[in-house]
Coordinates of N, CA and C in Angstrom, one line a residue:
M1 N 99.6 127.5 122.2 CA 98.7 127.9 121.0 C 100.1 128.7 120.0
I2 N 100.6 129.6 121.1 CA 101.7 130.5 120.5 C 102.7 129.5 119.6
F3 N 103.2 128.3 120.9 CA 104.4 127.4 120.4 C 104.0 126.5 119.0
F4 N 102.7 126.4 118.6 CA 102.0 125.8 117.6 C 102.3 127.1 116.2
I5 N 101.7 127.4 116.8 CA 102.2 129.5 115.6 C 103.8 129.2 115.2
A6 N 104.0 129.3 116.0 CA 105.9 129.2 115.6 C 106.3 128.2 115.2
L7 N 105.9 127.0 115.4 CA 105.9 125.6 114.5 C 106.0 125.9 113.1
V8 N 104.5 126.5 112.8 CA 103.6 126.4 111.6 C 104.7 127.7 110.4
R9 N 105.1 128.5 111.5 CA 106.2 129.5 110.9 C 107.4 129.0 110.5
R10 N 107.8 127.6 111.4 CA 109.6 127.1 111.2 C 109.1 126.4 109.6
L11 N 108.1 125.9 109.7 CA 107.5 124.6 108.9 C 107.5 125.0 107.7
A12 N 106.9 126.6 107.1 CA 106.8 127.7 106.3 C 108.1 127.9 105.6
L13 N 108.9 128.2 106.8 CA 110.7 128.3 106.3 C 110.6 127.2 105.8
A14 N 111.2 126.6 106.6 CA 111.6 125.3 105.8 C 111.2 124.8 104.2
T15 N 110.1 124.7 104.0 CA 109.7 124.4 103.2 C 109.9 125.1 101.8
W16 N 110.0 126.4 102.5 CA 110.3 127.5 101.2 C 111.7 127.6 100.4
I17 N 112.7 127.0 101.7 CA 113.6 127.2 101.7 C 113.9 125.7 100.7
I18 N 113.4 124.2 101.1 CA 113.6 123.0 100.4 C 113.1 123.7 98.7
R19 N 111.9 124.1 98.4 CA 111.9 124.5 97.6 C 112.1 125.2 96.4
S20 N 112.8 126.4 97.5 CA 114.1 127.1 96.7 C 115.2 126.3 96.2
M21 N 115.5 125.7 96.9 CA 117.1 124.6 96.3 C 116.1 123.9 95.1
I22 N 115.5 123.6 95.2 CA 114.8 122.6 94.2 C 114.8 123.1 92.7
D23 N 113.7 124.7 93.1 CA 113.7 125.3 91.7 C 115.2 125.3 90.8
G24 N 116.7 125.8 92.1 CA 117.4 126.7 92.0 C 118.1 125.3 91.0
I25 N 118.3 124.3 90.9 CA 118.6 123.3 90.4 C 117.7 123.1 89.0
W26 N 116.6 123.2 89.0 CA 115.7 123.1 87.6 C 116.4 124.3 86.7
L27 N 116.2 125.1 87.6 CA 117.2 126.5 86.5 C 118.9 126.5 86.4
A28 N 119.3 125.7 87.3 CA 120.6 125.5 86.7 C 120.6 124.8 85.6
A29 N 119.9 123.0 85.7 CA 120.0 122.6 84.7 C 119.7 123.2 83.2
G30 N 118.2 123.9 83.4 CA 117.8 124.6 82.1 C 118.8 125.4 81.6
L31 N 119.8 126.0 82.4 CA 120.6 126.7 81.9 C 122.4 126.2 81.1
Q32 N 122.0 125.0 81.5 CA 123.5 123.9 81.0 C 123.0 123.4 79.9
T33 N 124.2 123.2 78.5 CA 123.6 122.8 77.6 C 123.8 121.4 77.7
G34 N 122.7 120.4 77.2 CA 123.0 118.7 78.0 C 122.5 119.1 79.2
G35 N 121.8 120.0 79.8 CA 121.3 119.6 81.2 C 122.1 119.5 82.2
L36 N 122.0 119.2 83.2 CA 122.4 118.5 84.5 C 122.6 117.4 85.3
D37 N 123.3 116.7 85.1 CA 123.8 115.7 85.7 C 123.7 115.1 86.6
R38 N 123.3 114.5 87.3 CA 122.5 113.9 88.5 C 123.7 114.3 90.1
N39 N 125.2 114.0 89.5 CA 125.8 114.6 90.8 C 126.3 115.7 90.8
A40 N 125.9 116.4 90.2 CA 125.7 118.0 90.0 C 124.6 118.8 90.9
A41 N 123.6 117.9 90.7 CA 121.9 118.0 91.1 C 122.4 118.4 92.7
L42 N 122.9 117.3 93.1 CA 123.2 116.8 94.4 C 124.2 117.0 95.3
A43 N 125.3 117.4 94.0 CA 126.5 118.8 94.6 C 125.8 119.7 94.8
H44 N 124.9 120.5 94.0 CA 124.3 121.6 94.3 C 123.2 121.8 95.9
M45 N 122.5 120.8 95.6 CA 121.8 120.3 97.1 C 122.3 120.4 98.3
D46 N 123.3 120.0 98.1 CA 124.5 119.6 99.5 C 124.7 121.3 99.9
F47 N 125.4 121.7 99.0 CA 126.0 123.5 99.1 C 124.9 123.8 99.2
Q48 N 123.7 123.8 99.1 CA 122.3 124.6 99.2 C 122.5 124.4 101.2
F49 N 121.9 123.0 101.6 CA 121.9 123.0 102.4 C 122.4 123.0 103.7
D50 N 124.1 122.7 103.2 CA 124.9 123.3 103.9 C 125.2 124.7 104.1
R51 N 124.7 125.3 103.5 CA 124.2 126.8 103.6 C 123.7 127.9 104.2
L52 N 122.1 126.8 103.9 CA 121.2 127.5 104.6 C 120.6 126.8 106.4
I53 N 121.1 125.3 106.1 CA 120.9 124.9 107.1 C 122.0 124.0 107.8
P54 N 123.0 124.7 108.4 CA 124.4 124.2 108.8 C 124.3 123.3 110.2
A55 N 125.2 122.1 109.4 CA 125.0 120.7 110.5 C 125.6 120.7 111.5
A56 N 125.2 120.2 112.1 CA 126.5 119.7 113.3 C 127.4 118.5 112.9
E57 N 128.4 118.4 113.5 CA 129.7 117.2 113.3 C 128.9 116.3 113.3
A58 N 127.7 115.4 114.1 CA 127.7 114.0 113.6 C 126.3 113.9 113.2
Q59 N 125.4 115.2 112.6 CA 124.9 115.2 111.8 C 125.7 115.2 109.9
Q60 N 126.9 116.2 110.2 CA 128.0 115.2 108.8 C 128.2 114.3 108.5
A61 N 128.2 113.6 109.5 CA 128.5 112.6 109.2 C 127.8 111.6 108.6
E62 N 126.1 111.4 109.4 CA 125.0 110.2 108.9 C 124.7 111.6 107.9
K63 N 125.1 112.5 107.3 CA 124.8 112.7 105.9 C 126.1 112.5 105.1
T64 N 126.9 112.0 105.2 CA 128.1 111.5 104.5 C 127.8 110.2 104.3
A65 N 126.9 109.4 105.3 CA 127.2 107.9 105.5 C 125.7 107.4 104.4
A66 N 125.0 109.0 104.4 CA 123.5 108.5 103.7 C 123.8 108.6 101.9
R67 N 124.8 109.7 102.4 CA 125.0 110.2 100.3 C 125.9 108.9 99.9
E68 N 127.0 107.8 100.8 CA 127.1 106.7 100.2 C 126.0 105.4 99.9
R69 N 124.9 105.4 100.4 CA 124.1 104.6 100.4 C 123.7 105.0 99.0
I70 N 123.3 106.4 98.6 CA 122.8 106.8 97.7 C 122.8 106.1 96.7
R71 N 124.7 106.5 96.8 CA 125.3 106.4 95.3 C 125.5 104.7 95.1
S72 N 125.6 103.8 96.0 CA 125.5 102.3 96.1 C 123.9 102.2 95.5
V73 N 123.1 102.7 95.9 CA 121.7 102.0 95.1 C 121.8 102.4 93.5
Y74 N 122.3 103.9 93.8 CA 122.3 104.6 92.3 C 122.7 103.4 91.0
E75 N 124.0 102.8 92.0 CA 125.5 102.3 90.9 C 124.8 100.9 90.8
I76 N 123.9 100.2 91.6 CA 123.2 99.1 91.5 C 122.4 99.3 90.6
R77 N 121.9 100.5 90.8 CA 120.2 100.6 89.8 C 120.7 100.3 88.2
S78 N 121.8 101.3 87.8 CA 122.6 101.9 86.4 C 122.9 100.3 86.4
T79 N 123.5 99.3 86.9 CA 124.2 97.8 86.4 C 122.9 97.5 85.5
A80 N 121.5 97.2 86.6 CA 120.6 96.3 86.6 C 120.2 96.5 85.3
A81 N 120.0 97.8 84.8 CA 119.4 98.8 83.7 C 120.0 98.1 82.4

């Protein structure tokens, strides 16, 4: 039971962190003239994740690979539109 309570608290904290990061991006976008472009928003999210949830070296490599996949999907979608 104690494990479950600790898990719920950790999940609540993770949820709060992610929600705060998204709110920060929305705030930054609202303060920019012309808004915040996709790359700037992703860079902001990466910075916040790295600051709040430090990753191990292996996780950093996975994150870099995932970032490249996101860019390639975005480029395919942009050229198709």
